[in-house]
XYZ file of C-alpha atoms in Angstrom:
408
model
C -153.062 115.849 -163.436
C -151.169 112.568 -163.153
C -148.115 114.289 -164.670
C -147.608 116.000 -161.321
C -148.027 112.892 -159.167
C -144.815 110.966 -158.383
C -144.891 107.517 -159.956
C -144.394 105.822 -156.572
C -147.542 107.469 -155.166
C -149.476 106.746 -158.359
C -148.635 103.043 -158.117
C -149.788 102.928 -154.501
C -153.090 104.553 -155.511
C -153.929 102.247 -158.389
C -152.918 99.160 -156.390
C -156.018 99.820 -154.261
C -158.401 99.809 -157.239
C -160.742 96.884 -157.946
C -159.680 94.629 -160.786
C -162.321 95.610 -163.357
C -161.490 99.355 -163.514
C -157.798 98.571 -163.166
C -157.872 96.474 -166.325
C -159.761 99.260 -168.119
C -157.044 101.751 -167.148
C -154.583 99.729 -169.247
C -156.115 101.421 -172.306
C -155.243 104.937 -171.082
C -151.717 104.819 -172.464
C -148.881 102.479 -173.362
C -147.047 103.401 -170.162
C -150.080 102.517 -168.006
C -150.535 99.265 -169.892
C -146.859 98.401 -169.427
C -147.013 99.244 -165.714
C -150.151 97.216 -164.920
C -149.033 94.248 -167.026
C -145.604 94.085 -165.376
C -144.856 91.045 -163.236
C -143.732 93.309 -160.385
C -147.054 95.190 -160.286
C -149.097 91.976 -160.514
C -147.195 90.428 -157.593
C -147.426 93.580 -155.446
C -151.117 94.070 -156.239
C -151.928 90.609 -154.946
C -149.742 90.924 -151.855
C -150.985 94.347 -150.765
C -154.697 94.220 -151.541
C -156.846 92.682 -148.803
C -160.098 93.686 -150.541
C -159.955 91.034 -153.247
C -163.359 89.477 -153.773
C -163.936 85.806 -152.988
C -165.932 83.672 -155.413
C -167.001 80.066 -155.941
C -166.819 78.455 -159.377
C -169.498 75.795 -159.887
C -169.713 73.334 -162.782
C -173.064 71.676 -163.401
C -175.272 70.383 -166.218
C -178.207 72.416 -167.476
C -180.170 69.309 -168.366
C -181.791 66.453 -166.460
C -182.242 64.122 -169.395
C -178.862 62.605 -170.127
C -177.495 59.444 -168.528
C -174.245 60.589 -166.851
C -172.672 61.869 -170.091
C -173.892 65.347 -171.101
C -173.830 67.068 -174.434
C -171.223 69.786 -174.584
C -173.843 72.536 -174.581
C -175.411 71.157 -171.384
C -172.329 71.798 -169.226
C -172.298 75.205 -167.556
C -169.830 77.113 -165.381
C -171.077 79.766 -162.972
C -169.156 82.139 -160.710
C -170.936 82.876 -157.422
C -169.915 85.916 -155.362
C -168.959 84.726 -151.875
C -170.212 87.511 -149.620
C -173.293 88.200 -147.494
C -175.496 87.848 -150.580
C -174.344 84.276 -151.281
C -175.568 82.533 -153.433
C -177.738 85.169 -155.137
C -175.149 86.815 -157.380
C -174.267 84.297 -160.097
C -172.432 85.045 -163.326
C -171.897 82.674 -166.277
C -168.272 81.813 -167.028
C -166.937 80.392 -170.298
C -163.859 78.170 -170.313
C -161.257 79.664 -172.698
C -161.366 78.294 -176.224
C -157.675 77.337 -176.138
C -158.318 75.170 -173.073
C -161.282 73.446 -174.723
C -159.248 72.826 -177.861
C -156.422 71.239 -175.875
C -158.416 69.420 -173.182
C -161.883 68.802 -174.604
C -165.149 70.622 -174.088
C -165.467 69.877 -170.374
C -162.033 69.976 -168.703
C -161.531 69.176 -165.032
C -159.980 71.477 -162.429
C -156.831 69.731 -161.217
C -155.777 72.434 -158.755
C -156.393 75.972 -157.522
C -154.061 78.577 -156.049
C -154.115 82.367 -155.607
C -157.121 82.743 -157.931
C -155.597 80.646 -160.733
C -157.106 77.299 -161.737
C -155.138 74.472 -163.335
C -157.218 72.648 -165.946
C -156.639 69.169 -167.324
C -158.542 66.626 -169.382
C -161.816 65.550 -167.771
C -161.338 62.705 -165.282
C -164.384 61.001 -166.780
C -162.259 60.216 -169.835
C -161.387 56.728 -168.634
C -159.168 55.978 -171.607
C -156.939 58.933 -170.744
C -156.655 58.150 -167.056
C -156.315 54.385 -167.445
C -153.321 53.184 -165.429
C -151.638 52.032 -168.644
C -151.493 55.659 -169.722
C -151.089 57.312 -166.335
C -147.519 58.406 -167.030
C -147.829 59.365 -170.676
C -147.504 62.952 -171.852
C -150.273 65.215 -170.524
C -151.352 68.789 -171.211
C -152.455 71.385 -168.662
C -153.791 74.911 -169.055
C -153.746 77.627 -166.370
C -156.863 79.807 -166.191
C -157.750 82.977 -164.297
C -161.585 83.104 -164.443
C -161.667 86.582 -162.897
C -159.982 88.229 -165.894
C -160.924 85.437 -168.341
C -157.294 84.839 -169.224
C -155.439 81.573 -169.693
C -151.831 80.626 -170.226
C -150.375 78.745 -173.115
C -150.767 74.991 -172.759
C -148.174 73.258 -170.571
C -147.020 69.827 -171.687
C -145.963 67.493 -168.877
C -143.343 64.968 -170.014
C -144.158 61.324 -169.483
C -142.500 57.938 -169.756
C -143.515 54.483 -170.978
C -142.391 52.378 -168.030
C -145.700 52.587 -166.148
C -145.122 49.179 -164.518
C -142.165 50.593 -162.580
C -143.147 54.245 -162.094
C -146.141 56.411 -161.367
C -146.364 60.189 -161.406
C -148.439 62.859 -159.698
C -148.682 66.559 -160.491
C -149.062 69.381 -157.985
C -149.992 72.965 -158.806
C -149.449 76.161 -156.833
C -148.657 79.855 -157.167
C -145.688 81.140 -155.174
C -147.175 83.830 -152.887
C -143.932 85.776 -152.791
C -143.467 86.124 -156.564
C -146.980 85.286 -157.908
C -145.337 82.808 -160.315
C -147.389 79.634 -161.020
C -145.503 76.329 -160.741
C -146.193 72.695 -161.551
C -144.375 70.009 -159.578
C -144.121 66.505 -161.043
C -143.108 63.690 -158.685
C -142.293 60.310 -160.224
C -142.043 57.500 -157.687
C -141.493 53.743 -157.789
C -144.854 52.005 -158.065
C -143.644 48.567 -156.907
C -141.301 48.068 -153.972
C -139.600 45.196 -155.774
C -137.839 47.833 -157.933
C -136.991 50.187 -155.086
C -133.300 49.252 -154.752
C -132.455 50.258 -158.317
C -134.397 53.523 -158.616
C -135.005 56.805 -156.796
C -137.847 59.296 -156.665
C -137.588 61.919 -159.403
C -138.832 65.517 -159.179
C -139.310 68.028 -162.001
C -140.506 71.622 -161.617
C -142.153 73.854 -164.211
C -142.183 77.611 -163.648
C -144.403 79.788 -165.839
C -141.820 82.578 -165.677
C -139.202 80.389 -167.373
C -141.625 78.364 -169.500
C -139.600 75.168 -169.089
C -139.113 72.094 -166.916
C -136.035 71.520 -164.793
C -134.903 68.508 -162.821
C -134.798 68.840 -159.057
C -132.490 66.664 -156.997
C -132.242 68.361 -153.585
C -134.196 66.921 -150.671
C -136.411 64.698 -152.821
C -139.041 62.520 -151.064
C -137.990 59.127 -149.784
C -138.372 56.375 -152.376
C -140.654 54.488 -149.997
C -143.243 57.283 -150.359
C -146.274 56.634 -152.561
C -148.447 59.615 -153.473
C -152.086 59.995 -154.403
C -153.343 62.413 -157.053
C -155.318 64.305 -154.382
C -153.472 67.498 -153.450
C -154.169 71.077 -152.370
C -152.191 74.316 -152.312
C -152.459 76.341 -149.096
C -150.546 79.611 -148.859
C -146.950 78.744 -149.804
C -147.172 74.924 -149.766
C -148.527 72.157 -151.974
C -149.755 69.176 -149.938
C -150.272 65.617 -151.199
C -151.998 62.749 -149.458
C -149.336 60.004 -149.332
C -148.239 56.683 -147.829
C -144.983 55.430 -146.421
C -144.601 51.851 -147.651
C -142.713 48.995 -146.021
C -142.358 45.239 -146.395
C -141.946 42.808 -143.520
C -141.528 39.273 -144.800
C -144.441 38.858 -147.171
C -146.535 41.590 -145.523
C -146.891 44.893 -147.427
C -147.827 47.798 -145.154
C -148.794 51.418 -145.722
C -148.894 54.318 -143.267
C -150.825 57.513 -143.908
C -148.901 60.779 -144.088
C -148.853 64.114 -145.899
C -146.053 65.348 -148.160
C -145.527 69.123 -148.350
C -143.591 71.163 -150.917
C -142.687 74.766 -150.090
C -143.070 76.890 -153.249
C -140.714 79.591 -151.926
C -137.800 77.504 -150.625
C -138.524 74.446 -152.839
C -138.123 72.038 -149.930
C -140.082 68.859 -149.181
C -141.372 67.966 -145.715
C -143.059 64.774 -144.522
C -145.911 65.452 -142.091
C -146.913 62.661 -139.735
C -150.577 62.512 -138.814
C -152.027 62.645 -135.309
C -153.537 59.613 -133.589
C -157.051 60.282 -134.870
C -155.818 60.227 -138.476
C -152.795 57.969 -138.201
C -153.455 54.606 -139.791
C -151.193 51.727 -140.728
C -152.681 48.806 -142.550
C -151.897 45.884 -144.780
C -152.289 46.435 -148.513
C -153.990 43.310 -149.845
C -153.458 44.199 -153.478
C -156.887 45.642 -154.169
C -155.609 48.881 -155.623
C -155.809 52.299 -153.990
C -156.684 51.984 -150.331
C -156.568 55.653 -149.322
C -159.549 57.189 -147.646
C -158.481 60.677 -146.613
C -158.735 63.791 -148.765
C -157.204 67.248 -148.460
C -158.699 70.714 -148.676
C -158.073 74.169 -147.238
C -159.925 76.380 -144.785
C -158.698 79.956 -145.011
C -154.923 79.698 -144.726
C -154.968 76.276 -143.035
C -154.659 72.747 -144.372
C -157.745 70.601 -143.767
C -157.942 66.793 -143.771
C -161.328 65.219 -144.522
C -161.930 61.799 -143.019
C -165.035 59.731 -143.895
C -166.454 58.065 -140.800
C -166.061 54.291 -141.190
C -165.567 54.824 -144.937
C -169.174 56.013 -145.319
C -170.667 58.681 -147.584
C -172.850 60.042 -144.787
C -170.392 61.611 -142.330
C -167.016 63.288 -142.710
C -164.744 64.506 -139.915
C -163.023 67.842 -140.597
C -159.502 68.178 -139.134
C -157.446 71.384 -139.314
C -153.661 71.467 -139.050
C -152.586 73.676 -136.146
C -150.211 76.622 -136.425
C -149.459 77.026 -132.726
C -145.834 75.961 -132.869
C -146.528 72.275 -132.172
C -145.543 70.377 -135.350
C -147.825 67.850 -137.027
C -150.845 68.439 -134.793
C -154.451 68.537 -135.966
C -157.690 69.616 -134.317
C -161.056 68.025 -135.126
C -163.352 70.966 -135.916
C -166.737 69.400 -136.662
C -168.530 66.587 -138.484
C -170.282 66.989 -141.833
C -173.443 64.896 -141.630
C -176.041 65.100 -144.373
C -179.719 64.126 -144.039
C -180.459 60.417 -144.344
C -181.718 60.683 -147.921
C -178.497 62.351 -149.109
C -174.980 61.041 -149.532
C -171.816 63.141 -149.563
C -170.421 62.620 -153.014
C -167.540 65.015 -152.438
C -166.429 67.813 -150.101
C -165.181 70.301 -152.670
C -164.018 73.323 -150.723
C -164.931 75.834 -148.035
C -166.605 79.210 -148.248
C -164.868 82.314 -146.900
C -166.994 81.875 -143.751
C -165.579 78.359 -143.225
C -168.741 76.505 -144.254
C -168.089 73.402 -146.408
C -169.228 73.315 -150.047
C -170.282 69.765 -150.818
C -172.051 67.678 -153.415
C -175.035 65.857 -151.961
C -176.375 63.047 -154.123
C -179.673 61.212 -154.067
C -181.814 59.046 -156.348
C -185.161 60.474 -157.479
C -187.407 58.386 -159.734
C -184.464 56.100 -160.574
C -182.389 59.114 -161.671
C -179.245 59.980 -159.694
C -179.223 63.708 -158.942
C -176.489 65.883 -157.454
C -176.933 69.208 -155.675
C -174.130 71.628 -154.879
C -174.928 72.736 -151.334
C -173.377 74.530 -148.372
C -173.294 72.695 -145.051
C -174.082 74.595 -141.842
C -171.810 73.117 -139.107
C -173.798 74.585 -136.208
C -177.283 73.467 -137.272
C -176.387 70.492 -139.489
C -178.614 71.846 -142.244
C -177.724 72.198 -145.914
C -178.392 75.266 -148.082
C -178.973 74.668 -151.777
C -177.013 76.910 -154.150
C -179.651 76.301 -156.819
C -177.463 74.393 -159.287
C -178.526 70.779 -159.788
C -177.037 68.151 -162.070
C -177.837 64.588 -163.013
C -175.065 62.012 -162.896
C -171.665 62.886 -161.437
C -170.807 66.225 -163.016
C -171.085 68.692 -160.090
C -167.900 70.426 -159.064
C -167.151 73.547 -156.999
C -163.950 75.415 -156.217
C -163.447 78.661 -154.294
C -161.058 81.296 -155.632
C -160.171 84.970 -155.225
C -159.800 87.842 -157.655
C -156.278 88.230 -158.942
C -154.290 89.732 -161.832
C -152.060 86.677 -162.219
C -151.758 85.630 -165.917
C -152.634 89.172 -167.077
C -149.165 89.429 -168.619
C -149.484 86.110 -170.491
C -150.134 85.795 -174.215
C -152.553 82.906 -173.813
C -156.132 82.733 -175.003
C -159.167 84.408 -173.541
């Protein structure tokens, strides 16, 4: 029957299919497999399908006996369908073997974009993330949990001069081409070296499989970036500071640095009065207190009230034509016995997914919960962990990485 259907119409028909049967159709013939695996079809499928299912990936420990450091078999990953049934439909997910071989048994999720997760070595590995090694060579693996497919490992080049430089990595998928990219920004760590050096930018594209230097419109060398970043639509956003020295006084001003994945341009975003802060760095290390997330297609800034773990203000960047403006949406305030360990992400409905921690019988316990902004109540997802292992990240179904030769 399909022999009599024009190929253009056939493509439009199968682009509307859910992912599971679509992947099964690859076995019909070599021509179908070649069509569905093509980069053009993958990009068009994602752009033209508004029925893609939303999910939440939750990492937790299936044991309450260990003291902060679980056995490998205790760590579990579960995908929760984010619809009206939430959180009833849960499905176990296994991290690809190639990722576990490269990154250890329990890798961390460094970033998420267009249904693809960027995995790196677990942040609990203090030896790896020690400042003395912060700019050494690192390995990342891209993973699509929906189709259980990962890319080949990506090695990020490093350098030994960690006293002069620091680096951050940003991850995002270009929405126009569906090509995943890593962006490495290397900046001067100490202002005393600022006259002799500039900020360096390198970009890795999965389509080319290589790194290239980037010299156009690089961030100012006075900009210092934090590891915290988020990809929203076509932009990667980092929490950053603009540094200055007046006499012997070292000051920092909060801002956000954006990188457009389509045009490959950087933009500095000043914060509004409620978030704008300039303060003196007294040499006590990282002094940032904001964190970034996304709500739908909007950037969200999370601001702890008075640096506490009890309340967080949620600010959304406006898209009404007024640049660099934010609106305070609501306050996340947990019950007195709970502390907000981390605001991980937001459900499709806009409700925050958070980790609420508390001590029970001298054991620190974490629950992954959903906060109800209107009532102030929290809804337990039913996944509890001891220690500090809980993590949650929302994602959507996608075919990205289907054409890669990586592990499953």
